[in-house]
CSV table of C-alpha atoms in Angstrom, one decimal:
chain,number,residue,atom,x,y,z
A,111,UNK,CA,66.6,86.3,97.8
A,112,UNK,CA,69.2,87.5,95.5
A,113,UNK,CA,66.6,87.8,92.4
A,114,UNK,CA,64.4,89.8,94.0
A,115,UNK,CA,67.5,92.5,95.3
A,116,UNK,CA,67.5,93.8,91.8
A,117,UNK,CA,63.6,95.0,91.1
A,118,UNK,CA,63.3,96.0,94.9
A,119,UNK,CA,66.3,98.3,94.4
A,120,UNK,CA,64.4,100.2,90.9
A,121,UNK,CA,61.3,99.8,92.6
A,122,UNK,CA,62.9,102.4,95.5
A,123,UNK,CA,64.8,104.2,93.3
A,124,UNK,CA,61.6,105.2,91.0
A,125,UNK,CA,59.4,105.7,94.1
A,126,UNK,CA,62.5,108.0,95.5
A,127,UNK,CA,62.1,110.1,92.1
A,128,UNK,CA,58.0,109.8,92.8
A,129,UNK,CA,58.4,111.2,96.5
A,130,UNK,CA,60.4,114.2,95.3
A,131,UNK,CA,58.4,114.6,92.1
A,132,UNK,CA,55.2,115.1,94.4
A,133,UNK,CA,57.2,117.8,96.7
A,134,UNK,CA,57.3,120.0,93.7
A,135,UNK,CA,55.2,122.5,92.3
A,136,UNK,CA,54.6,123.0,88.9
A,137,UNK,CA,53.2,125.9,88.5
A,138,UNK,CA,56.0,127.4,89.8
A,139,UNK,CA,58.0,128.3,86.3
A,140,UNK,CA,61.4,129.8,87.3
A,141,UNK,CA,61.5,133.0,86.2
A,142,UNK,CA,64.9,133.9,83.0
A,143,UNK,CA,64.5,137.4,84.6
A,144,UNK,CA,66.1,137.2,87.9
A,145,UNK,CA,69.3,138.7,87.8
A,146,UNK,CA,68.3,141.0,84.6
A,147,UNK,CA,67.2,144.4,84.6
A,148,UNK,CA,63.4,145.2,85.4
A,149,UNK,CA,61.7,146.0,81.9
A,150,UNK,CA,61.0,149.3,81.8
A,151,UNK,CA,57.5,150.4,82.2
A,152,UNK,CA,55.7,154.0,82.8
A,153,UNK,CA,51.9,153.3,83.8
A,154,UNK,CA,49.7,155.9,84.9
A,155,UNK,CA,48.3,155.6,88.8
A,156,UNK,CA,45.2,154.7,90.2
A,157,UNK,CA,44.5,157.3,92.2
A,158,UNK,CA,45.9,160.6,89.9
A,159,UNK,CA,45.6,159.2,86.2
A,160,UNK,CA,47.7,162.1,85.2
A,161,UNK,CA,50.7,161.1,86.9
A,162,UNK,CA,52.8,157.8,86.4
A,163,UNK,CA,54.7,154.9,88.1
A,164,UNK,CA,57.7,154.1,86.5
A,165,UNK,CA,60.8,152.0,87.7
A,166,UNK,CA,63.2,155.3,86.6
A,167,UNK,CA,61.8,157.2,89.6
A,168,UNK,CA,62.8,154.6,92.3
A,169,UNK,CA,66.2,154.4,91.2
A,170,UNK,CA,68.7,154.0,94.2
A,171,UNK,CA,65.9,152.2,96.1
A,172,UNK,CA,64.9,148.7,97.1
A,173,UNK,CA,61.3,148.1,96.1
A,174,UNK,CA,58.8,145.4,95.5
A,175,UNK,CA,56.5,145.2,92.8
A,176,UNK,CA,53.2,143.4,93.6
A,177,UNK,CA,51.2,142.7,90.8
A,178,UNK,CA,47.5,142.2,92.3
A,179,UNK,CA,44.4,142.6,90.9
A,180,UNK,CA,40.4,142.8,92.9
A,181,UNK,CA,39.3,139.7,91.0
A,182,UNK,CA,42.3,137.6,92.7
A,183,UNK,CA,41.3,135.2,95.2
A,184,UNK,CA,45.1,135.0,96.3
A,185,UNK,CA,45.9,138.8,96.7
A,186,UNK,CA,42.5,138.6,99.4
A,187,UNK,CA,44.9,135.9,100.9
A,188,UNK,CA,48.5,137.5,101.1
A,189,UNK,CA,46.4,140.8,101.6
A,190,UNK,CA,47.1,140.9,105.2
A,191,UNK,CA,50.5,140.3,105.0
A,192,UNK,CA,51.4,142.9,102.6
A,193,UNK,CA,50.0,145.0,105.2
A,194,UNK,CA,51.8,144.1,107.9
A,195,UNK,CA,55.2,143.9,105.6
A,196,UNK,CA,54.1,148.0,104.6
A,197,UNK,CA,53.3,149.3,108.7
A,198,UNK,CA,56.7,147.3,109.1
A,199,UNK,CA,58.2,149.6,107.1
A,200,UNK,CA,61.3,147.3,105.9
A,201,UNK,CA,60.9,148.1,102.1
A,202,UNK,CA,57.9,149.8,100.1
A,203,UNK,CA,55.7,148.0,97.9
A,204,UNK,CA,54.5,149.6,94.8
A,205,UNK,CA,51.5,147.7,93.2
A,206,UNK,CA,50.8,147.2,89.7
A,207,UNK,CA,47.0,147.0,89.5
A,208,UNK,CA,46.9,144.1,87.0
A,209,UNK,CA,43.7,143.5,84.1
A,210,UNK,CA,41.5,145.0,86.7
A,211,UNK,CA,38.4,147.7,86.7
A,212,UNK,CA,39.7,151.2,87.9
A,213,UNK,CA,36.3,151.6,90.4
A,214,UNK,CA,36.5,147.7,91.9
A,215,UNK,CA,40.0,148.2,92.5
A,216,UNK,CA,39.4,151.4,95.0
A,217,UNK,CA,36.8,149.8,96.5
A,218,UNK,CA,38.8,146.9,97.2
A,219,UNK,CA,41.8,149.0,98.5
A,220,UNK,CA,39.2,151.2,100.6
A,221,UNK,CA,37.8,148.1,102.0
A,222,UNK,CA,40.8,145.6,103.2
A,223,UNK,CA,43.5,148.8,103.3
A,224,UNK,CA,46.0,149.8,100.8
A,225,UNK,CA,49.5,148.8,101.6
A,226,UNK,CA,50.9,150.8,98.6
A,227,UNK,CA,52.7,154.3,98.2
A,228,UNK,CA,51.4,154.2,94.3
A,229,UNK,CA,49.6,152.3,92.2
A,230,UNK,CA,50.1,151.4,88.8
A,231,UNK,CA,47.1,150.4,86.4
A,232,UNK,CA,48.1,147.4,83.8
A,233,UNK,CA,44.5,147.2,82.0
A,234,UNK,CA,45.5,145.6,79.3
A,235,UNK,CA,48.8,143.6,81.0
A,236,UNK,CA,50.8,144.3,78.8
A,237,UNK,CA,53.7,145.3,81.4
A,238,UNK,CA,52.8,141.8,83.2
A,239,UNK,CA,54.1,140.2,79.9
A,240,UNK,CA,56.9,142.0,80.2
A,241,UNK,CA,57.3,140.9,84.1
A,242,UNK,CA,56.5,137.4,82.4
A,243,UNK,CA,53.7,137.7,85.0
A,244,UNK,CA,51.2,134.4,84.5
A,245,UNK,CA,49.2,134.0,87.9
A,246,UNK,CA,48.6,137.1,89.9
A,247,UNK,CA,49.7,137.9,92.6
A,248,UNK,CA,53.2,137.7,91.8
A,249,UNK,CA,55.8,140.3,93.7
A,250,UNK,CA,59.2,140.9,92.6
A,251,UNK,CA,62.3,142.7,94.6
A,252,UNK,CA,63.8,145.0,92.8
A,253,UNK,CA,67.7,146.2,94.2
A,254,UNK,CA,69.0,149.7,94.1
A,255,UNK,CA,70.4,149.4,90.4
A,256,UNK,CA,66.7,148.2,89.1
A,257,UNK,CA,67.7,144.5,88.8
A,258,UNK,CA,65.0,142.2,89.6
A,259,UNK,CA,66.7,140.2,92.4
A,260,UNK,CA,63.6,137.8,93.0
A,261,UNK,CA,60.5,136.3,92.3
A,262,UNK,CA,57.3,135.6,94.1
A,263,UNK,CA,54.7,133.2,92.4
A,264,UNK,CA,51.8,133.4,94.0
A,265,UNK,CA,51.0,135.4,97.4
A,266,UNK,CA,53.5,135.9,99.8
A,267,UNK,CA,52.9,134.6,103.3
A,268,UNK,CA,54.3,135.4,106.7
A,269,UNK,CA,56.9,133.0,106.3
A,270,UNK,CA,58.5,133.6,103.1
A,271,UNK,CA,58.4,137.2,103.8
A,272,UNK,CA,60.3,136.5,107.6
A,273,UNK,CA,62.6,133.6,105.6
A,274,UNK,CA,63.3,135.4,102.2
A,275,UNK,CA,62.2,138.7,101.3
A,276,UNK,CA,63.5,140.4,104.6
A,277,UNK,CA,66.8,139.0,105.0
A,278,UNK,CA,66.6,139.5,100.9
A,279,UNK,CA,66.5,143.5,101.2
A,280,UNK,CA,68.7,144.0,104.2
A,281,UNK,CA,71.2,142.5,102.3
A,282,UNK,CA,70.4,144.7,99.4
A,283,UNK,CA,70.2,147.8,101.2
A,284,UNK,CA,74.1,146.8,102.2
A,285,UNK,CA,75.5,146.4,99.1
B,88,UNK,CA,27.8,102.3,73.9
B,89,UNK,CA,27.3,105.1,76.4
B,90,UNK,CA,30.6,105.5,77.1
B,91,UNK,CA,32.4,105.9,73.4
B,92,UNK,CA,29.7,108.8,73.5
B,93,UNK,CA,31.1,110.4,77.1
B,94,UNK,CA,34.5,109.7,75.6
B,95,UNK,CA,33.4,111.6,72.4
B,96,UNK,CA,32.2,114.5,74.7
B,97,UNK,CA,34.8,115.2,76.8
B,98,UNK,CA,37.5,114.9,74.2
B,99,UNK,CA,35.5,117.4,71.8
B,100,UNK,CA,34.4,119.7,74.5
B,101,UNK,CA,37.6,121.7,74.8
B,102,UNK,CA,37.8,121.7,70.9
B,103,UNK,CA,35.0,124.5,70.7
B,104,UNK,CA,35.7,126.1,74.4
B,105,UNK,CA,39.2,127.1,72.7
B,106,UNK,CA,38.6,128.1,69.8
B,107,UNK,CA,40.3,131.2,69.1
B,108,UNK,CA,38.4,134.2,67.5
B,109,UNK,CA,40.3,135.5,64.2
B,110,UNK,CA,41.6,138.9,65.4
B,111,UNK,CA,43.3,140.0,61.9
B,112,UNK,CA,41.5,140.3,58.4
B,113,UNK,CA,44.9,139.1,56.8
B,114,UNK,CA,44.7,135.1,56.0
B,115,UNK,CA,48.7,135.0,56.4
B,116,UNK,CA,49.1,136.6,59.6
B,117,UNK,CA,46.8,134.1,60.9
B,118,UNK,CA,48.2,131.3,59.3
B,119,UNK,CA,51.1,132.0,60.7
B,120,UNK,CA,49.6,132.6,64.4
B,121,UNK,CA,48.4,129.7,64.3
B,122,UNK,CA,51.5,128.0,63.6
B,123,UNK,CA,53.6,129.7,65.5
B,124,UNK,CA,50.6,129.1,69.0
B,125,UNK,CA,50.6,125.4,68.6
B,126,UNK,CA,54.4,125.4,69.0
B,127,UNK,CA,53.8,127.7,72.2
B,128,UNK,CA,52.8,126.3,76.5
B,129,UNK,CA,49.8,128.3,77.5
B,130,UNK,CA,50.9,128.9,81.5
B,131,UNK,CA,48.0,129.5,82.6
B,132,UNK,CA,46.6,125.7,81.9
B,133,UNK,CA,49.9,124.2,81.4
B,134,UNK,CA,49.0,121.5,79.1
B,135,UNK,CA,47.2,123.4,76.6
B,136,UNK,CA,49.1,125.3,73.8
B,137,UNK,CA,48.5,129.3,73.2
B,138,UNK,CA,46.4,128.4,70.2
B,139,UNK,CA,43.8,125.9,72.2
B,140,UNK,CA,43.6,127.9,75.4
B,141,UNK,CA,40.6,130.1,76.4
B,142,UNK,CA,42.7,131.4,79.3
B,143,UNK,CA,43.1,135.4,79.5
B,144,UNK,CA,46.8,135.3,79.4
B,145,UNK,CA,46.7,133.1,76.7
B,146,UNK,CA,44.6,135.7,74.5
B,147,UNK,CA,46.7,138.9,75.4
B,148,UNK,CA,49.3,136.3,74.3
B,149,UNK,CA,48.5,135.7,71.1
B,150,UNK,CA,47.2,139.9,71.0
B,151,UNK,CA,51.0,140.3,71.5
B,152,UNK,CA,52.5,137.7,68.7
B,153,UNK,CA,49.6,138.8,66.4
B,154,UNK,CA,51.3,142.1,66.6
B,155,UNK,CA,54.7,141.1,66.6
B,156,UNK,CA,53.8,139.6,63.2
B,157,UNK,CA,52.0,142.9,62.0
B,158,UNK,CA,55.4,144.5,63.2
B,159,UNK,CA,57.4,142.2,60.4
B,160,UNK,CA,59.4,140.0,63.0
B,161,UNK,CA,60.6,136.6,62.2
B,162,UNK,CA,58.9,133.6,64.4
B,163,UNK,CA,62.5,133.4,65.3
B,164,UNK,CA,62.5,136.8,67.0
B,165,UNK,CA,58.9,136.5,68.2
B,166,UNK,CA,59.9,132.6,70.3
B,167,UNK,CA,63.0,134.3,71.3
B,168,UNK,CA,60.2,137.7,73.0
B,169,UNK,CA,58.7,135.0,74.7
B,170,UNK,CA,61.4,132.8,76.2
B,171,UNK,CA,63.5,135.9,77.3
B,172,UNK,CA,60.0,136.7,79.8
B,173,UNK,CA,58.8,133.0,80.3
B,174,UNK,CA,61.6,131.0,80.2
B,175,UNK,CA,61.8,127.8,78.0
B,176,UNK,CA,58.5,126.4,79.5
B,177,UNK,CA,56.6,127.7,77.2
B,178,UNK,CA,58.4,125.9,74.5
B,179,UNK,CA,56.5,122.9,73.6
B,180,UNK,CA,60.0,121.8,72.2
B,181,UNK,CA,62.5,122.6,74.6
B,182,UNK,CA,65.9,123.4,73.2
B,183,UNK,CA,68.8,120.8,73.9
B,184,UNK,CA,71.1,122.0,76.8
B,185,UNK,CA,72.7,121.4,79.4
B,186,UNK,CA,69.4,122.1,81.8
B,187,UNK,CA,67.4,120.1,79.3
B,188,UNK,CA,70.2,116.8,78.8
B,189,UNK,CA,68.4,114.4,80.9
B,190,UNK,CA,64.7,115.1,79.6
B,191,UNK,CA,66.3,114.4,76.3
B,192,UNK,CA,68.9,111.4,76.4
B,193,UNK,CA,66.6,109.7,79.6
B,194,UNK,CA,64.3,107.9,77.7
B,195,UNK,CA,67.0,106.4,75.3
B,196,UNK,CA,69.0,105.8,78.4
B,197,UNK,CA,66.6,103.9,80.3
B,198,UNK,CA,65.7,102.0,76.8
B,199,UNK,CA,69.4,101.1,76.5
B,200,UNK,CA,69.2,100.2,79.8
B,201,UNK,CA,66.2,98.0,79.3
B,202,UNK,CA,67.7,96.5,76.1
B,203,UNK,CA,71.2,95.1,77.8
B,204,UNK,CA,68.8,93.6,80.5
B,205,UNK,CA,66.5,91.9,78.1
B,206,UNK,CA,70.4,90.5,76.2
B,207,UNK,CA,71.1,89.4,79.1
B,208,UNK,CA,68.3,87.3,80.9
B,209,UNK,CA,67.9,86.1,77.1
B,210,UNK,CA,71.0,84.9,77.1
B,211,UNK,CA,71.7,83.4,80.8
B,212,UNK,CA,68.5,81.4,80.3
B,213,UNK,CA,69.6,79.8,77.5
B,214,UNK,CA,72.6,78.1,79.1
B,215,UNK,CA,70.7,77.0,82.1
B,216,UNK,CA,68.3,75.0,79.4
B,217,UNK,CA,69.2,72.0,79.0
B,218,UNK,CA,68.8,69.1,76.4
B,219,UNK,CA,67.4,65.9,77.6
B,220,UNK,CA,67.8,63.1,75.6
B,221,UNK,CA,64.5,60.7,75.2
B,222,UNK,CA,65.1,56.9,74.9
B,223,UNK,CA,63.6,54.9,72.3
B,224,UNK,CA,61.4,52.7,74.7
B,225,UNK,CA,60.7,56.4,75.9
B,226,UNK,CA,59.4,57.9,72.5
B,227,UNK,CA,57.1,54.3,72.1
B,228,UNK,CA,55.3,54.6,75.2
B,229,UNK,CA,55.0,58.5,74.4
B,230,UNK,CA,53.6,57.7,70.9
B,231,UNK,CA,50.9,54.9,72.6
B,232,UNK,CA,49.8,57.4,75.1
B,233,UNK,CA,48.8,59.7,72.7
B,234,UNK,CA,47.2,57.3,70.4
B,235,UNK,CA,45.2,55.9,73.5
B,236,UNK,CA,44.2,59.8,74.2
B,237,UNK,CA,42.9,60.2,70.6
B,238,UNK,CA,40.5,57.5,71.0
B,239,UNK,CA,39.4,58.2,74.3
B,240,UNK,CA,37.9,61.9,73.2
């Protein structure tokens, strides 16, 4: 009995390391910008190309930045719940309108809603390299000094929004 | 046969999806794009480098380094752009740290590990072997056994 303790003890030890391997996600790359300040950005908006979003203006605010674009199959998914988060009116969402077509993008926001005060355009994603952006959608929550506080990879759904970003920006609006 | 020729298929097929088109006129610049992308994770498909990927991020990311390189920056400068936004992943070679300790020292752990094992079953089994001494009435009848065997086949 004894000589068989040993293997059987590795074998549950490597299938213990399995079982948690297989809970993890790897896509899910842990952002080196949470806790730094947002890289700054100044991106004209989709509906008045003359005017711009930038992160200076909503200094002294807590924000989310969704990057989305009208080719995403995900941002159809979170879609409604960015909506209901918005008529909630806990925090505003900007939205950073990322390698996308200027006329598909309004149709899209005409057709499923638009949860956004403004809309930045990133044709050529150039800011999402600076968000280190690799999926869309991704959201971040920005606090009232412009630090990004966290990151979203992937759409947001009506549990991590209950869970983490709303308890996440009450404490923010706090501090 | 068939199959070598699927095998040589699948393996080349991403080999010419890849391939990256030559954005910059100037030899050097891609020379050392090229080195610098194989050393770089595309994120998009995570086991593909920036130079074999057709993903989009992985072109706007080698846009960016191409430029970086117009710009004069050392590929010390241009890794460190990268791993400020992405993080180490995108390191093919991640740095040693403390993070990073066990992907390093684990395999030679575990081969240490394997090593004393092997010492030591080696060497427990050798003292449970024992010698057993053959007679000399023993070692005839062994010798005429054989013989008999021999003429038998």
């Amino acid at each position: 009995m004894n000589r068989f303790l040993l293997p059987l003890s590795i074998f549950v030890v490597v299938v213990g390391f399995l079982g948690i391997g297989l809970t993890l996600n790897p896509r899910e790359i842990p952002s080196p910008l949470v806790g730094k300040a947002i890289p700054d950005f100044s991106q004209p908006q989709l509906y008045d190309r003359a005017k711009v979003l930038s992160p200076a203006d909503l200094k002294g605010k807590v924000w989310l930045l969704n990057f989305w674009a009208s080719w995403c199959n995900g941002c159809k998914t979170e879609h409604p719940v960015l909506m209901e988060l918005a008529k909630s009116g806990e925090v505003p969402i900007y939205g950073m309108d990322y390698k996308d077509q200027q006329d598909e993008a309004m149709t899209w926001l005409r057709r499923w809603g638009n949860p956004y005060p403004i809309v930045g355009v990133d044709e050529a994603g150039r800011v999402g390299i600076n968000f280190g952006v690799y999926g869309v959608p991704e959201t971040y929550v920005i606090d009232k000094q412009g630090v990004i506080r966290y990151k979203q990879i992937g759409p947001l759904t009506p549990d991590t929004v209950a869970k983490k970003i709303i308890p996440l920006v009450k404490q923010l609006e706090s501090e | 046969m068939n199959w070598v020729m699927l095998i040589i298929l699948c393996v080349s097929g991403p080999a010419w999806a890849g391939e990256a088109r030559p954005l910059t006129d100037d030899p050097v610049a891609e020379a050392r794009l090229k080195h610098l992308a194989v050393e770089l994770r595309c994120l998009v498909c995570q086991n593909q480098t920036l130079a074999d990927s057709s993903a989009p991020l992985a072109e706007d990311l080698r846009r960016e380094v191409r430029e970086m390189i117009a710009k004069n920056m050392s590929d010390q400068e241009i890794i460190e752009f990268l791993v400020s936004r992405y993080g180490d992943f995108v390191l093919y070679r991640p740095p040693l740290k403390a993070t990073t300790t066990l992907l390093w020292v684990g395999p030679f752990a575990l081969m240490a590990i394997g090593a004393t094992a092997l010492v030591i079953t080696l060497r427990r089994r050798s003292r449970t072997m024992v010698e057993v001494s053959v007679t000399d009435e023993e070692h005839r009848r062994v010798e005429q056994l054989l013989a008999e065997g021999e003429k038998r086949s």
